[in-house]
Amino acid sequence: MAEFEPKLIAFCCSNCATSAANVCEAIGLSTPGNVDVVRIPCTGRVDILHLLKAFEIGADGAYVAGCSDGNCQFRDGNIKAKRRVARAKKLLDEVGVGGDRLEMYNMSASMGPEFAKMARKMTERIRELGPSPLRKK
Amino acid sequence: MIIAEQKPIQEIKSMIAGYQKVLVVGCGTCVTVCMAGGEKEVGIIASTLRMALKLDGKEPEVIEDCIRRQCEWEFVDELKEKIEGVDAVLSTACGVGVQALAERFGDKPVYPALNTTSMGMPKEHGFWIETCRGCGDCGLGKFGGVCPIARCSKGLLNGPCGGSQDGKCEVDKEMDCGWQLIYERLNSLGQLDQIEDIVQPKDWSTDRDKGQRRIIREDVKV
């Protein structure tokens, strides 16, 4: 039986994580092909509804990648995102999908290798958790 | 404004579990401001419901809408066509809105998605606090504009009690002592002598003791 390939959606800040993804590509590092990147102007734009919709439309996992603490161009967008991710995790637990399938990461624009590492780490976590219970239905 | 908070999703799910098509309808007034039942929250509740029900092996159609106010007929009536096409309605309004929909659409079951908690205001972003109990006989003039019924946990009309410490209430150390606030306010107004006036027992007949409270004004009837 083929190994389960999780489908992930990554909400990436255009000031850090998206640039990190470009660095990653420029230095020839591969990122897992199972991650769909949604570029956003700032993680402060991410709403709980965006995160829930990712799972509703069939993602096995999702994460938000924002700037390092204290480095948000819009002051505290990444901190707001962190709070929303925490609430969305609780809702996913309550619903039965599982909050572990959602995560928040922080990075700077130069952290290309870390971007790839983070994508692999999340992919591995979701692989261990298995397909989203919503996809099994 | 009226303050409310969302019920647990499992409780909401159990109310609408048996229906095939459900309308989740929000209110664009108080519950939008307290971020419990406006357009955005309708989306969140509908999304979580769809997922929760799917995991139970059910896939009812959950549609969404949000009107300006659920407590006035002219806005409620905008929902007529949509409500005719569903089996049940889940209202994310306060209890007033839920009852308005139930009264207007007599043959449709209407369920509450929120618990209506109080009348108050946002103290800061993400922190709402009760400030009025709606007793029907406002005495704010005697208390420097701070209501002891809503803001003193014991509802004392003559305070403070002995449990006030460092401006906080003994019932909850995170809660301001209502009577400390009254003292500070009267002090800043130069009216501190008022705190020595003994306030007579309140006439609670204007509260809920006579049943549903009504106001009828001929001058504004059309």
CSV table of N, CA, C and O in Angstrom, one decimal, chain B residues 144-207:
chain,number,residue,atom,x,y,z
B,144,GLY,N,-22.6,58.1,41.4
B,144,GLY,CA,-21.5,58.7,40.6
B,144,GLY,C,-21.4,58.1,39.3
B,144,GLY,O,-20.4,58.2,38.6
B,145,GLY,N,-22.5,57.5,38.8
B,145,GLY,CA,-22.5,56.9,37.4
B,145,GLY,C,-21.9,55.5,37.4
B,145,GLY,O,-21.6,55.0,36.3
B,146,VAL,N,-21.8,54.9,38.5
B,146,VAL,CA,-21.3,53.5,38.5
B,146,VAL,C,-22.4,52.6,39.2
B,146,VAL,O,-22.8,52.9,40.3
B,147,CYS,N,-22.9,51.6,38.5
B,147,CYS,CA,-24.0,50.9,39.0
B,147,CYS,C,-23.6,49.8,40.0
B,147,CYS,O,-22.9,48.9,39.7
B,148,PRO,N,-24.1,49.9,41.3
B,148,PRO,CA,-23.7,48.9,42.3
B,148,PRO,C,-24.5,47.6,42.1
B,148,PRO,O,-24.0,46.6,42.6
B,149,ILE,N,-25.6,47.6,41.4
B,149,ILE,CA,-26.3,46.4,41.2
B,149,ILE,C,-25.6,45.5,40.2
B,149,ILE,O,-25.4,44.3,40.4
B,150,ALA,N,-25.1,46.1,39.1
B,150,ALA,CA,-24.4,45.3,38.1
B,150,ALA,C,-22.9,45.1,38.5
B,150,ALA,O,-22.3,44.1,38.1
B,151,ARG,N,-22.3,46.1,39.2
B,151,ARG,CA,-20.8,46.0,39.3
B,151,ARG,C,-20.3,45.7,40.7
B,151,ARG,O,-19.2,45.4,40.9
B,152,CYS,N,-21.3,45.6,41.7
B,152,CYS,CA,-20.9,45.1,43.0
B,152,CYS,C,-21.4,43.6,43.0
B,152,CYS,O,-22.6,43.4,42.7
B,153,SER,N,-20.5,42.7,43.3
B,153,SER,CA,-21.0,41.3,43.1
B,153,SER,C,-22.1,40.9,44.1
B,153,SER,O,-22.8,40.0,44.0
B,154,LYS,N,-22.2,41.8,45.2
B,154,LYS,CA,-23.3,41.5,46.1
B,154,LYS,C,-24.5,42.4,45.9
B,154,LYS,O,-25.5,42.4,46.6
B,155,GLY,N,-24.4,43.3,44.9
B,155,GLY,CA,-25.5,44.2,44.6
B,155,GLY,C,-25.8,45.2,45.7
B,155,GLY,O,-27.0,45.5,45.9
B,156,LEU,N,-24.8,45.5,46.5
B,156,LEU,CA,-25.1,46.4,47.7
B,156,LEU,C,-25.5,47.8,47.3
B,156,LEU,O,-24.8,48.4,46.5
B,157,LEU,N,-26.5,48.3,47.9
B,157,LEU,CA,-26.9,49.7,47.7
B,157,LEU,C,-26.2,50.7,48.6
B,157,LEU,O,-26.1,51.9,48.4
B,158,ASN,N,-25.6,50.1,49.7
B,158,ASN,CA,-24.9,50.8,50.7
B,158,ASN,C,-23.5,50.1,50.9
B,158,ASN,O,-23.5,49.1,51.5
B,159,GLY,N,-22.5,50.6,50.3
B,159,GLY,CA,-21.2,49.9,50.4
B,159,GLY,C,-20.1,50.8,50.7
B,159,GLY,O,-20.3,52.0,51.0
B,160,PRO,N,-18.9,50.3,50.7
B,160,PRO,CA,-18.5,48.9,50.3
B,160,PRO,C,-18.7,48.0,51.5
B,160,PRO,O,-18.8,48.4,52.6
B,161,CYS,N,-18.5,46.7,51.2
B,161,CYS,CA,-18.6,45.7,52.3
B,161,CYS,C,-17.2,45.6,52.8
B,161,CYS,O,-16.2,46.3,52.4
B,162,GLY,N,-16.9,44.6,53.7
B,162,GLY,CA,-15.6,44.4,54.2
B,162,GLY,C,-14.7,43.6,53.4
B,162,GLY,O,-13.5,43.3,53.7
B,163,GLY,N,-15.2,43.2,52.2
B,163,GLY,CA,-14.4,42.3,51.4
B,163,GLY,C,-13.6,43.0,50.3
B,163,GLY,O,-13.0,42.3,49.4
B,164,SER,N,-13.6,44.3,50.3
B,164,SER,CA,-12.9,45.0,49.2
B,164,SER,C,-11.5,45.2,49.6
B,164,SER,O,-11.1,45.7,50.7
B,165,GLN,N,-10.5,44.7,48.8
B,165,GLN,CA,-9.1,44.8,49.1
B,165,GLN,C,-8.4,45.3,47.9
B,165,GLN,O,-8.5,44.7,46.8
B,166,ASP,N,-7.6,46.4,48.0
B,166,ASP,CA,-6.8,46.9,46.9
B,166,ASP,C,-7.6,47.2,45.7
B,166,ASP,O,-7.2,47.0,44.6
B,167,GLY,N,-8.9,47.6,45.9
B,167,GLY,CA,-9.7,47.9,44.8
B,167,GLY,C,-10.4,46.7,44.1
B,167,GLY,O,-11.0,46.9,43.1
B,168,LYS,N,-10.1,45.5,44.7
B,168,LYS,CA,-10.7,44.3,44.0
B,168,LYS,C,-11.7,43.7,45.0
B,168,LYS,O,-11.7,43.8,46.2
B,169,CYS,N,-12.6,42.9,44.3
B,169,CYS,CA,-13.6,42.2,45.1
B,169,CYS,C,-13.2,40.9,45.7
B,169,CYS,O,-12.4,40.2,45.0
B,170,GLU,N,-13.7,40.6,46.9
B,170,GLU,CA,-13.3,39.3,47.5
B,170,GLU,C,-13.9,38.1,46.8
B,170,GLU,O,-13.4,37.0,46.9
B,171,VAL,N,-14.9,38.3,46.0
B,171,VAL,CA,-15.5,37.2,45.3
B,171,VAL,C,-14.6,36.7,44.1
B,171,VAL,O,-14.5,35.6,43.8
B,172,ASP,N,-13.9,37.7,43.5
B,172,ASP,CA,-13.0,37.4,42.4
B,172,ASP,C,-11.9,38.5,42.4
B,172,ASP,O,-12.2,39.7,42.2
B,173,LYS,N,-10.7,38.1,42.6
B,173,LYS,CA,-9.6,39.1,42.8
B,173,LYS,C,-9.3,39.8,41.5
B,173,LYS,O,-8.6,40.8,41.4
B,174,GLU,N,-9.8,39.3,40.4
B,174,GLU,CA,-9.6,39.9,39.1
B,174,GLU,C,-10.7,41.0,38.8
B,174,GLU,O,-10.6,41.7,37.8
B,175,MET,N,-11.7,41.0,39.7
B,175,MET,CA,-12.8,41.9,39.4
B,175,MET,C,-12.7,43.1,40.3
B,175,MET,O,-12.4,43.1,41.5
B,176,ASP,N,-12.9,44.3,39.6
B,176,ASP,CA,-12.9,45.6,40.3
B,176,ASP,C,-14.0,45.6,41.4
B,176,ASP,O,-15.1,45.1,41.1
B,177,CYS,N,-13.8,46.2,42.5
B,177,CYS,CA,-14.8,46.4,43.5
B,177,CYS,C,-15.7,47.5,43.0
B,177,CYS,O,-15.2,48.6,42.8
B,178,GLY,N,-17.0,47.3,42.8
B,178,GLY,CA,-17.9,48.3,42.3
B,178,GLY,C,-17.9,49.5,43.2
B,178,GLY,O,-18.0,50.6,42.8
B,179,TRP,N,-17.9,49.2,44.5
B,179,TRP,CA,-18.0,50.3,45.5
B,179,TRP,C,-16.7,51.1,45.6
B,179,TRP,O,-16.7,52.3,45.9
B,180,GLN,N,-15.6,50.5,45.3
B,180,GLN,CA,-14.3,51.3,45.2
B,180,GLN,C,-14.4,52.3,44.0
B,180,GLN,O,-14.0,53.4,44.1
B,181,LEU,N,-15.0,51.8,42.9
B,181,LEU,CA,-15.2,52.6,41.7
B,181,LEU,C,-16.1,53.8,42.0
B,181,LEU,O,-15.9,54.9,41.6
B,182,ILE,N,-17.2,53.5,42.8
B,182,ILE,CA,-18.1,54.5,43.2
B,182,ILE,C,-17.4,55.6,44.1
B,182,ILE,O,-17.6,56.8,43.9
B,183,TYR,N,-16.6,55.1,45.0
B,183,TYR,CA,-15.9,56.0,45.9
B,183,TYR,C,-15.0,56.9,45.1
B,183,TYR,O,-15.0,58.1,45.3
B,184,GLU,N,-14.2,56.3,44.2
B,184,GLU,CA,-13.2,57.1,43.4
B,184,GLU,C,-14.0,58.1,42.6
B,184,GLU,O,-13.5,59.3,42.4
B,185,ARG,N,-15.1,57.7,42.0
B,185,ARG,CA,-15.8,58.6,41.1
B,185,ARG,C,-16.4,59.8,41.9
B,185,ARG,O,-16.3,60.9,41.5
B,186,LEU,N,-17.0,59.5,43.0
B,186,LEU,CA,-17.6,60.5,43.8
B,186,LEU,C,-16.5,61.5,44.3
B,186,LEU,O,-16.7,62.7,44.4
B,187,ASN,N,-15.4,60.9,44.7
B,187,ASN,CA,-14.3,61.7,45.2
B,187,ASN,C,-13.8,62.7,44.1
B,187,ASN,O,-13.6,63.9,44.3
B,188,SER,N,-13.7,62.2,42.8
B,188,SER,CA,-13.2,63.0,41.8
B,188,SER,C,-14.2,64.1,41.4
B,188,SER,O,-13.9,65.2,40.9
B,189,LEU,N,-15.5,63.8,41.7
B,189,LEU,CA,-16.6,64.8,41.4
B,189,LEU,C,-16.7,65.8,42.6
B,189,LEU,O,-17.5,66.7,42.5
B,190,GLY,N,-16.0,65.5,43.7
B,190,GLY,CA,-16.2,66.4,44.9
B,190,GLY,C,-17.5,66.1,45.6
B,190,GLY,O,-18.0,67.0,46.2
B,191,GLN,N,-18.0,64.9,45.4
B,191,GLN,CA,-19.3,64.6,46.0
B,191,GLN,C,-19.2,63.4,47.0
B,191,GLN,O,-20.2,62.7,47.1
B,192,LEU,N,-18.1,63.3,47.6
B,192,LEU,CA,-17.8,62.2,48.4
B,192,LEU,C,-18.8,62.1,49.6
B,192,LEU,O,-19.1,61.0,50.1
B,193,ASP,N,-19.3,63.2,50.0
B,193,ASP,CA,-20.3,63.2,51.1
B,193,ASP,C,-21.5,62.4,50.8
B,193,ASP,O,-22.2,61.9,51.7
B,194,GLN,N,-21.8,62.2,49.5
B,194,GLN,CA,-23.0,61.4,49.1
B,194,GLN,C,-22.9,60.0,49.6
B,194,GLN,O,-23.9,59.3,49.7
B,195,ILE,N,-21.6,59.5,49.7
B,195,ILE,CA,-21.5,58.1,50.1
B,195,ILE,C,-22.0,57.8,51.5
B,195,ILE,O,-22.3,56.6,51.8
B,196,GLU,N,-22.2,58.8,52.3
B,196,GLU,CA,-22.7,58.6,53.6
B,196,GLU,C,-24.2,58.6,53.7
B,196,GLU,O,-24.8,58.2,54.7
B,197,ASP,N,-24.9,59.0,52.6
B,197,ASP,CA,-26.3,58.9,52.5
B,197,ASP,C,-26.8,57.5,52.5
B,197,ASP,O,-26.2,56.6,51.8
B,198,ILE,N,-27.7,57.2,53.4
B,198,ILE,CA,-28.2,55.8,53.4
B,198,ILE,C,-29.2,55.6,52.3
B,198,ILE,O,-30.2,56.3,52.3
B,199,VAL,N,-29.0,54.7,51.4
B,199,VAL,CA,-29.9,54.5,50.3
B,199,VAL,C,-31.0,53.5,50.8
B,199,VAL,O,-30.6,52.4,51.3
B,200,GLN,N,-32.2,53.9,50.7
B,200,GLN,CA,-33.3,53.0,51.2
B,200,GLN,C,-33.5,51.8,50.3
B,200,GLN,O,-33.0,51.8,49.1
B,201,PRO,N,-34.1,50.7,50.9
B,201,PRO,CA,-34.3,49.5,50.1
B,201,PRO,C,-35.0,49.8,48.7
B,201,PRO,O,-35.9,50.7,48.6
B,202,LYS,N,-34.5,49.1,47.7
B,202,LYS,CA,-35.0,49.4,46.4
B,202,LYS,C,-36.3,48.8,46.1
B,202,LYS,O,-36.6,47.7,46.6
B,203,ASP,N,-37.1,49.5,45.3
B,203,ASP,CA,-38.4,48.9,44.9
B,203,ASP,C,-38.1,48.1,43.6
B,203,ASP,O,-37.9,48.6,42.5
B,204,TRP,N,-38.2,46.8,43.8
B,204,TRP,CA,-37.8,45.9,42.7
B,204,TRP,C,-39.0,45.6,41.8
B,204,TRP,O,-38.8,44.7,40.9
B,205,SER,N,-40.1,46.2,42.0
B,205,SER,CA,-41.3,45.9,41.2
B,205,SER,C,-41.0,46.3,39.7
B,205,SER,O,-41.7,45.9,38.8
B,206,THR,N,-40.0,47.2,39.5
B,206,THR,CA,-39.7,47.6,38.1
B,206,THR,C,-38.8,46.6,37.5
B,206,THR,O,-38.5,46.7,36.3
B,207,ASP,N,-38.3,45.7,38.3
B,207,ASP,CA,-37.4,44.6,37.7
B,207,ASP,C,-38.3,43.5,37.1
B,207,ASP,O,-39.2,43.9,36.4
